[in-house]
Coordinates of C-alpha atoms and ligand atoms in Angstrom, one line a residue:
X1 CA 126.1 92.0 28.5
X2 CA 128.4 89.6 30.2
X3 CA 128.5 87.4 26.4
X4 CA 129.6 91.4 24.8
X5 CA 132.1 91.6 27.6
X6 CA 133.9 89.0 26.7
X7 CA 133.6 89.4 23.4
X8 CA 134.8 93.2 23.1
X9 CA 137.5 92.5 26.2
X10 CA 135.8 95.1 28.3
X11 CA 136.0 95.1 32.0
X12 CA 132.6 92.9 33.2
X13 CA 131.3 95.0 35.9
X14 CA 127.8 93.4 34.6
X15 CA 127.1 90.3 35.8
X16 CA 126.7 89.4 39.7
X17 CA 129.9 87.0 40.5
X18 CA 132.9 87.8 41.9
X19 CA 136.1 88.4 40.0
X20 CA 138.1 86.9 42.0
X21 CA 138.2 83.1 43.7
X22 CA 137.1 81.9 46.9
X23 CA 139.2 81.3 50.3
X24 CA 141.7 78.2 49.1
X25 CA 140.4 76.8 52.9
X26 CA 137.3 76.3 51.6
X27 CA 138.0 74.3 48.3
X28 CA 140.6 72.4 50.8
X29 CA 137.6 70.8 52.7
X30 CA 135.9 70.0 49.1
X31 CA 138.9 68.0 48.7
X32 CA 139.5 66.4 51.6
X33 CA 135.8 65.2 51.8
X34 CA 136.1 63.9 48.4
X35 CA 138.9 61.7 49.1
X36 CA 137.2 60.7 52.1
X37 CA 134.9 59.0 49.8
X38 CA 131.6 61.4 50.3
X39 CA 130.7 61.6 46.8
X40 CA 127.3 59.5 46.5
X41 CA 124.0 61.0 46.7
X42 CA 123.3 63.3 49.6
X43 CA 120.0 63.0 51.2
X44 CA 117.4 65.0 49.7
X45 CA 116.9 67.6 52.3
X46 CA 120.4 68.1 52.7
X47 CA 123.7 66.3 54.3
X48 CA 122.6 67.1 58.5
X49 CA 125.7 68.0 59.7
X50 CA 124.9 71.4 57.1
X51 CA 121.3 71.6 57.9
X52 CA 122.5 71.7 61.7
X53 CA 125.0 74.1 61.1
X54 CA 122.7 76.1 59.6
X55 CA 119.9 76.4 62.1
X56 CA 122.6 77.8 64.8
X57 CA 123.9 80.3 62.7
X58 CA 120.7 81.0 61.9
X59 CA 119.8 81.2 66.1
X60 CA 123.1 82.9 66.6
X61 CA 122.5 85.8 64.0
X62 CA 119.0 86.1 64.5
X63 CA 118.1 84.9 67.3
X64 CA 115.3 82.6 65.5
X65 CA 114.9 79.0 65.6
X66 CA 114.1 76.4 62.7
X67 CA 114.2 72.5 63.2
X68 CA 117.3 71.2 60.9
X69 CA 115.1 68.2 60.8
X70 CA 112.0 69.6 59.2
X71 CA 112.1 73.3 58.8
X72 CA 115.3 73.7 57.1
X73 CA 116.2 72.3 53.5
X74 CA 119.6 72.7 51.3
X75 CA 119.4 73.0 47.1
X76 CA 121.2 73.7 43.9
X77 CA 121.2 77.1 44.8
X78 CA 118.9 79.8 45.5
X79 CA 117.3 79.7 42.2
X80 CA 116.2 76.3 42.9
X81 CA 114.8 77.5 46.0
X82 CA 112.8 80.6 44.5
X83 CA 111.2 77.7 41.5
X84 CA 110.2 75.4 44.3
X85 CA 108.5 77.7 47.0
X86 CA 106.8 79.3 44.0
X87 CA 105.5 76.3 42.6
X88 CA 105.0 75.0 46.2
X89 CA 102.7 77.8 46.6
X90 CA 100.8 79.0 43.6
X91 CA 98.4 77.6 41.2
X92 CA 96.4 79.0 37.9
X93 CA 94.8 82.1 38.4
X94 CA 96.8 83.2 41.9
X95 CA 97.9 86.9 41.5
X96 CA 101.7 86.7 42.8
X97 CA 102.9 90.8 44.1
X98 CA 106.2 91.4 42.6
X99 CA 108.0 94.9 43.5
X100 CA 110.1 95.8 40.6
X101 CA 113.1 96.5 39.4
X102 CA 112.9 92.4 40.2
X103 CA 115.5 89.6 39.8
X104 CA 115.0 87.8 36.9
X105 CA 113.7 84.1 37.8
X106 CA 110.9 85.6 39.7
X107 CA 108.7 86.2 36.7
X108 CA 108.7 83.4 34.4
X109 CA 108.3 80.8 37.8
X110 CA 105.1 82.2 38.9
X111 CA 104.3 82.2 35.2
X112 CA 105.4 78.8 34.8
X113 CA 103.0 78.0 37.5
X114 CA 99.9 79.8 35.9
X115 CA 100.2 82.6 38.5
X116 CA 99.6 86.2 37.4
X117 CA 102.1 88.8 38.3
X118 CA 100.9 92.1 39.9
X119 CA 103.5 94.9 39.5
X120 CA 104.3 97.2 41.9
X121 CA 107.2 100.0 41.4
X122 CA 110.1 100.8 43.0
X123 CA 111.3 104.4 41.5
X124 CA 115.2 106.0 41.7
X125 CA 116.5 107.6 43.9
X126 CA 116.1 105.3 47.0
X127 CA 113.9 102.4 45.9
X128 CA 112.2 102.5 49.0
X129 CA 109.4 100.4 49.2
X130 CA 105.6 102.6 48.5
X131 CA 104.0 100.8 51.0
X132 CA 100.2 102.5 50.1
X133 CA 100.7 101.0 46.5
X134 CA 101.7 97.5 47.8
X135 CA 98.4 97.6 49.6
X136 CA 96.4 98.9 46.7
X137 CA 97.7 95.9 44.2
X138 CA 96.4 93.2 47.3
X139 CA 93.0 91.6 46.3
X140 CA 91.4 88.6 47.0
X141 CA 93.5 86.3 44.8
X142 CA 96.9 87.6 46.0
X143 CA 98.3 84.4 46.9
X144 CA 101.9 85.3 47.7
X145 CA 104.2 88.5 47.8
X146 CA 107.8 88.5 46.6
X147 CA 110.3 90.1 49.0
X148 CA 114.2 90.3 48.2
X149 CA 116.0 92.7 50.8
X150 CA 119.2 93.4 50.4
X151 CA 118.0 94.3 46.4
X152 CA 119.2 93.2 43.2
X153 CA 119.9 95.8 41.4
X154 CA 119.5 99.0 43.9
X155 CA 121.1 97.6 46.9
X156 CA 118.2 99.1 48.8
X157 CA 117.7 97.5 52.2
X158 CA 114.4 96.9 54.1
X159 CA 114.3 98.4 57.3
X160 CA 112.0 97.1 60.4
X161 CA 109.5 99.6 59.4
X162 CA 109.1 97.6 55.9
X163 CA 109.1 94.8 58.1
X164 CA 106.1 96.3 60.3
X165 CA 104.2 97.5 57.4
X166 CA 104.3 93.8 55.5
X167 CA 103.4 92.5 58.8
X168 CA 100.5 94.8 59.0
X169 CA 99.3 94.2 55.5
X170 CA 99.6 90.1 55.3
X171 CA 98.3 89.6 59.3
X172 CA 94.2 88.7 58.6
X173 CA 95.0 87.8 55.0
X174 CA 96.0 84.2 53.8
X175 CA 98.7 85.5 51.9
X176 CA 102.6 83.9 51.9
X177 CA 106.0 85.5 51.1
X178 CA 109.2 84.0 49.8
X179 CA 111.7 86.2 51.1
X180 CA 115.0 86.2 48.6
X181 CA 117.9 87.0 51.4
X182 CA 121.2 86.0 49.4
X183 CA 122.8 89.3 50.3
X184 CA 121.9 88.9 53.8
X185 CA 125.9 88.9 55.1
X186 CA 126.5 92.6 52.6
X187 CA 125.4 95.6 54.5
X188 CA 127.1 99.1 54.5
X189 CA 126.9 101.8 56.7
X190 CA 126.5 99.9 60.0
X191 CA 122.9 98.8 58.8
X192 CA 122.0 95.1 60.3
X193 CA 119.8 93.0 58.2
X194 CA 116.5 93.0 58.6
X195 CA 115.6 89.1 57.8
X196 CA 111.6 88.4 57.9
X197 CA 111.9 85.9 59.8
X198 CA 112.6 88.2 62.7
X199 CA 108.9 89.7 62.5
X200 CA 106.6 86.7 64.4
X201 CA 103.9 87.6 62.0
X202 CA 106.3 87.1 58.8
X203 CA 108.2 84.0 60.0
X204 CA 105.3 81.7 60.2
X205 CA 104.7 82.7 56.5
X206 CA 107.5 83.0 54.8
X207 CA 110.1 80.7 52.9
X208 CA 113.5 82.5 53.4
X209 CA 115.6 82.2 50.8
X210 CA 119.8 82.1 51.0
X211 CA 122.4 81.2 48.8
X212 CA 126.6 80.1 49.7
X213 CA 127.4 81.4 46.2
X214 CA 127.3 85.5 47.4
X215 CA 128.3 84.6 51.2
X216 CA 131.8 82.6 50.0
X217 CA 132.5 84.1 46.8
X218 CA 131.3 80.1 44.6
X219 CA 128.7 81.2 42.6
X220 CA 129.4 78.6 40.1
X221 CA 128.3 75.6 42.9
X222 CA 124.8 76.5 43.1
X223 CA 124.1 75.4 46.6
X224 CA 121.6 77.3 48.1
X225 CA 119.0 76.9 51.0
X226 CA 115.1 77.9 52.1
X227 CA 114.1 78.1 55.9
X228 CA 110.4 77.8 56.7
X229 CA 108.1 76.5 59.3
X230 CA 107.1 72.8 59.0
X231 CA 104.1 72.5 56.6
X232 CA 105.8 74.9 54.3
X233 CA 109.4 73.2 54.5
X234 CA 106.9 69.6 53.7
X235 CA 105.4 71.6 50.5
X236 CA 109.0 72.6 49.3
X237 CA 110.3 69.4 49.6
X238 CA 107.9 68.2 47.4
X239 CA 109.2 70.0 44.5
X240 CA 113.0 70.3 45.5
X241 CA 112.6 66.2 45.5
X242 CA 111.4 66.0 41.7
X243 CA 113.6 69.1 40.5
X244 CA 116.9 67.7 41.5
X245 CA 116.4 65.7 44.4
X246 CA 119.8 66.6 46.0
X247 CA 122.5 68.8 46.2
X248 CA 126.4 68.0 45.7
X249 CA 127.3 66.4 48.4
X250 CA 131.5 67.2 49.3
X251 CA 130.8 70.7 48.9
X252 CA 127.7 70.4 51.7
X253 CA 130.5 68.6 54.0
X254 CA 132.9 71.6 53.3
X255 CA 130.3 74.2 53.6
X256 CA 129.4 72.7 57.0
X257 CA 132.5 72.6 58.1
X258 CA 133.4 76.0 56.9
X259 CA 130.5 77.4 58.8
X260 CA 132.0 76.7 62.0
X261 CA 134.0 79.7 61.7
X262 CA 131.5 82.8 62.3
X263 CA 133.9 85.1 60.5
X264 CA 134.1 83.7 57.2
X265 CA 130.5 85.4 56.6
X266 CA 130.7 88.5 60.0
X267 CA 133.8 90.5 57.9
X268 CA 131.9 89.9 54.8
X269 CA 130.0 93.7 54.9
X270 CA 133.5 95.2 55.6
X271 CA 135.2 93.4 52.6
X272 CA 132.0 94.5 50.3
X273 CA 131.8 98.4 51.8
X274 CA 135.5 98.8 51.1
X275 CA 135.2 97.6 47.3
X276 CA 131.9 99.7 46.9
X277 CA 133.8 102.7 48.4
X278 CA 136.6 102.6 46.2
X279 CA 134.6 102.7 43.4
X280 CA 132.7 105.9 44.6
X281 CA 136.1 107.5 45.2
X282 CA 136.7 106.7 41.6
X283 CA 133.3 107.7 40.2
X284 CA 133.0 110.6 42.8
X285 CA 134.5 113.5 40.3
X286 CA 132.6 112.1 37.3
X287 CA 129.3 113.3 36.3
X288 CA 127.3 110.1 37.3
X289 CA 125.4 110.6 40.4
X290 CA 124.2 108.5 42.8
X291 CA 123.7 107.7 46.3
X292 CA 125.7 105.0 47.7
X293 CA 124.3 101.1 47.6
X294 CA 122.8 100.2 51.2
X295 CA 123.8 96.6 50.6
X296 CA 124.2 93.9 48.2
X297 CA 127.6 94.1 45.6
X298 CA 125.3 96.3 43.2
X299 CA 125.7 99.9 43.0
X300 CA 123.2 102.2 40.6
X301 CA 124.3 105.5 38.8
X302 CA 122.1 107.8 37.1
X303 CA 124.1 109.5 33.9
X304 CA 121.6 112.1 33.1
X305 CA 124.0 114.9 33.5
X306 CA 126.2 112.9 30.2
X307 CA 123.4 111.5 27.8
X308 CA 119.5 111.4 27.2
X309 CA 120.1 107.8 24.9
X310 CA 118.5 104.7 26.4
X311 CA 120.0 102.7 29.2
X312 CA 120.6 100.0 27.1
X313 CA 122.1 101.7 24.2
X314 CA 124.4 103.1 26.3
X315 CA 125.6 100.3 28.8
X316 CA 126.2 98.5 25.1
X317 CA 128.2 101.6 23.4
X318 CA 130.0 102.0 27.1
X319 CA 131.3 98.1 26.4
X320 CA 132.0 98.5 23.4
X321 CA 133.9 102.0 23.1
X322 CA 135.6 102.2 26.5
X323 CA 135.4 98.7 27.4
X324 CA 133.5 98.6 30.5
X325 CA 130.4 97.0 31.1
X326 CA 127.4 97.6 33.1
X327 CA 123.9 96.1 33.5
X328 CA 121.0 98.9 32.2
X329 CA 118.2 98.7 35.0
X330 CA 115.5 98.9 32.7
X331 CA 115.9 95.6 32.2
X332 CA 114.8 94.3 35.4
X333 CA 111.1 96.1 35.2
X334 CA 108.5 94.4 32.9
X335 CA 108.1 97.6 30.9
X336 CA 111.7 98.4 30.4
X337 CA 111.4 101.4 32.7
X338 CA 114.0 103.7 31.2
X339 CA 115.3 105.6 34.5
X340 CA 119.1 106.1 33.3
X341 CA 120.2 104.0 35.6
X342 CA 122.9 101.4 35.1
X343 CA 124.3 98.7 37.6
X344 CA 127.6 98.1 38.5
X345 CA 128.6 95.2 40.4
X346 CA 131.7 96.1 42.4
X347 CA 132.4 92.4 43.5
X348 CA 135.7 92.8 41.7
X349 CA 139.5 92.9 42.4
X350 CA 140.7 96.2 43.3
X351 CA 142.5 96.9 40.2
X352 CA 139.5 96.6 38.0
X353 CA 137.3 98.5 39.7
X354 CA 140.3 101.1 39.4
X355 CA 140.6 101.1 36.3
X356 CA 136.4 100.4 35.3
X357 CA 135.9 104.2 37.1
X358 CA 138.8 105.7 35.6
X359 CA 136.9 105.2 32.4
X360 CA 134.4 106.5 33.7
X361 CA 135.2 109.4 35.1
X362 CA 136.5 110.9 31.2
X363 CA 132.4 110.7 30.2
Ligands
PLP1 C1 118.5 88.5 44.2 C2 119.1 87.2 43.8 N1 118.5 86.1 44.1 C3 119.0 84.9 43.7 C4 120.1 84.8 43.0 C5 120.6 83.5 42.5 O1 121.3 82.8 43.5 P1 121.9 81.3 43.2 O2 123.2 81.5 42.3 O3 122.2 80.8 44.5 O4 120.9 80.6 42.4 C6 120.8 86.0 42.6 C7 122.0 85.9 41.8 O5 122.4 86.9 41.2 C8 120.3 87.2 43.0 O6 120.9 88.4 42.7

């Protein structure tokens, strides 16, 4: 969609990057660490000064700890990170729980790995988690459960009873969880994120997932990075060693450095809530409905009351004749669920989003 965007000149409210650049600080540091001479191989787990960095933000928002040494690693993004846990963790045969709608690596690395996917789904309006069907798709080859909170595409965020309930369900079982947190710093409402590895049961089983690109606005440097207790972190390494081995290193030294400075990530919620509420504003007298994203830069409208044609028709005839383009959600369930739902991602300057529901609003 983001290829017909360009194509047709529409406004790309498909894709998830931002339209706009990142803080000039930050690409300051890049450069001063580059002349500095840091531009050789970093070490494969990661340059320290980041890994360090990122255990006490990690203890300061969480109140957790992980061992920079052997519990935390940096890679080329979280992409990286969701291939190697998978791979780390399941082999031919293993059934892998996947709640859907579902980003779209998740699928073809547990079936790159032999594993079997087990569906379970998540329906409009909320997406709240069924908790009774995730328990009836566990068996005795469930190997590993695939959690990603705040959601790509509904924005839907866990709350500590989904924590309980996971907790409850995976407690006498030998089952693991990769936990896909790269929207951790974009909550709305006054909600707090609910990372797993705040549950005792969860942390001990569960490679958590994060990713600079959605925190600082630089999707395109791919530097992501997995928490997880030592025997897991050893497992990961493994694969993140013969994938790419390390990640650039000037951009880990600026990264660390950045880091230092707790706000660059705490007034990231109130820089995403205003975006996704100016787009409401703009959407509210239109005849999409929806109910406003609970996090993430993702927000979900249902245009039932305007067509009965397929998601995907329309988010390509809404590029195409008013030149804005969206993502249809049926493309994020196995099946193609058709729920009329399209995804906008609001992670735009102001003036587009402007103009994007202005569009809109004459459907
Ligand atoms: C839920 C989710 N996980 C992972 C990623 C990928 O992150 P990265 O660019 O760090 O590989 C994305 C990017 O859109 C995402 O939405």
């Amino acid at each position: 969609m983001s290829q017909l965007a360009t194509e047709t000149g529409a406004l790309n409210l498909s894709q998830g990057f931002p339209g706009f650049d990142c803080d000039p600080a930050l690409t300051a540091l890049v450069d001063e660490h580059m002349r500095a001479g840091r531009n050789q191989y970093a070490p494969m787990t990661g340059v320290p000064v980041l890994r360090e960095r990122l255990a006490q933000k990690t203890m300061a928002q969480y109140g957790v700890s992980y061992n920079p040494e052997t519990e935390v690693t940096v890679v080329s993004g979280a992409t990286e990170a969701i291939f190697a846990a998978v791979t780390a963790i399941v082999q031919q045969g293993d059934e892998v729980i996947v709640l859907e709608p579902a980003y779209d690596s998740y699928v073809p690395a547990i079936e790159l790995n032999g594993g079997i996917p087990v569906y379970v789904t998540l329906t409009p309006p909320n997406y709240a988690v069924d908790w009774s069907a995730v328990e009836a798709a566990v068996t005795e080859r469930t190997q590993l459960i695939m959690v990603n909170t705040p959601h790509n595409p509904t924005g839907y965020c866990w709350t500590r009873d989904d924590l309980n309930q996971l907790a409850r369900l995976v407690q006498d079982r030998d089952i693991w969880l990769i936990s896909d947190e790269v929207y951790e710093h974009i909550l709305f409402d006054g909600r707090t994120h609910q990372s797993l590895m705040t549950h005792p049961v969860l942390r001990e089983r569960t490679f958590i997932i994060g990713s600079f690109g959605k925190t600082f606005h630089i999707t395109g440097w791919k530097i992501g990075y997995c928490l997880a207790p030592v025997p897991m972190t050893a497992a990961f390494r493994k694969i993140h060693q013969y994938v790419t081995f390390s990640t650039a290193t000037p951009m880990q030294y600026a990264l660390a450095d950045y880091l230092s400075e707790p706000s660059h990530y705490q007034q990231l919620s109130a820089f995403y809530q205003r975006k996704r509420d100016l787009f409401l504003a703009g959407i509210t007298n239109s005849r999409f409905r929806f109910i406003p994203a609970q996090g993430s830069f993702f927000q979900c409208v249902s245009y039932d009351a305007i067509t009965t044609e397929p998601d995907y028709n329309l988010a390509v005839r809404l590029t195409k004749e008013i030149g804005v383009a969206s993502i249809p959600v049926s493309v994020f369930y196995h099946q193609q669920n058709d729920y009329h739902i399209l995804r906008f991602c609001f992670a735009k300057t102001d003036d587009v989003i402007q103009e994007a529901a202005e569009r809109l609003s004459k459907l």
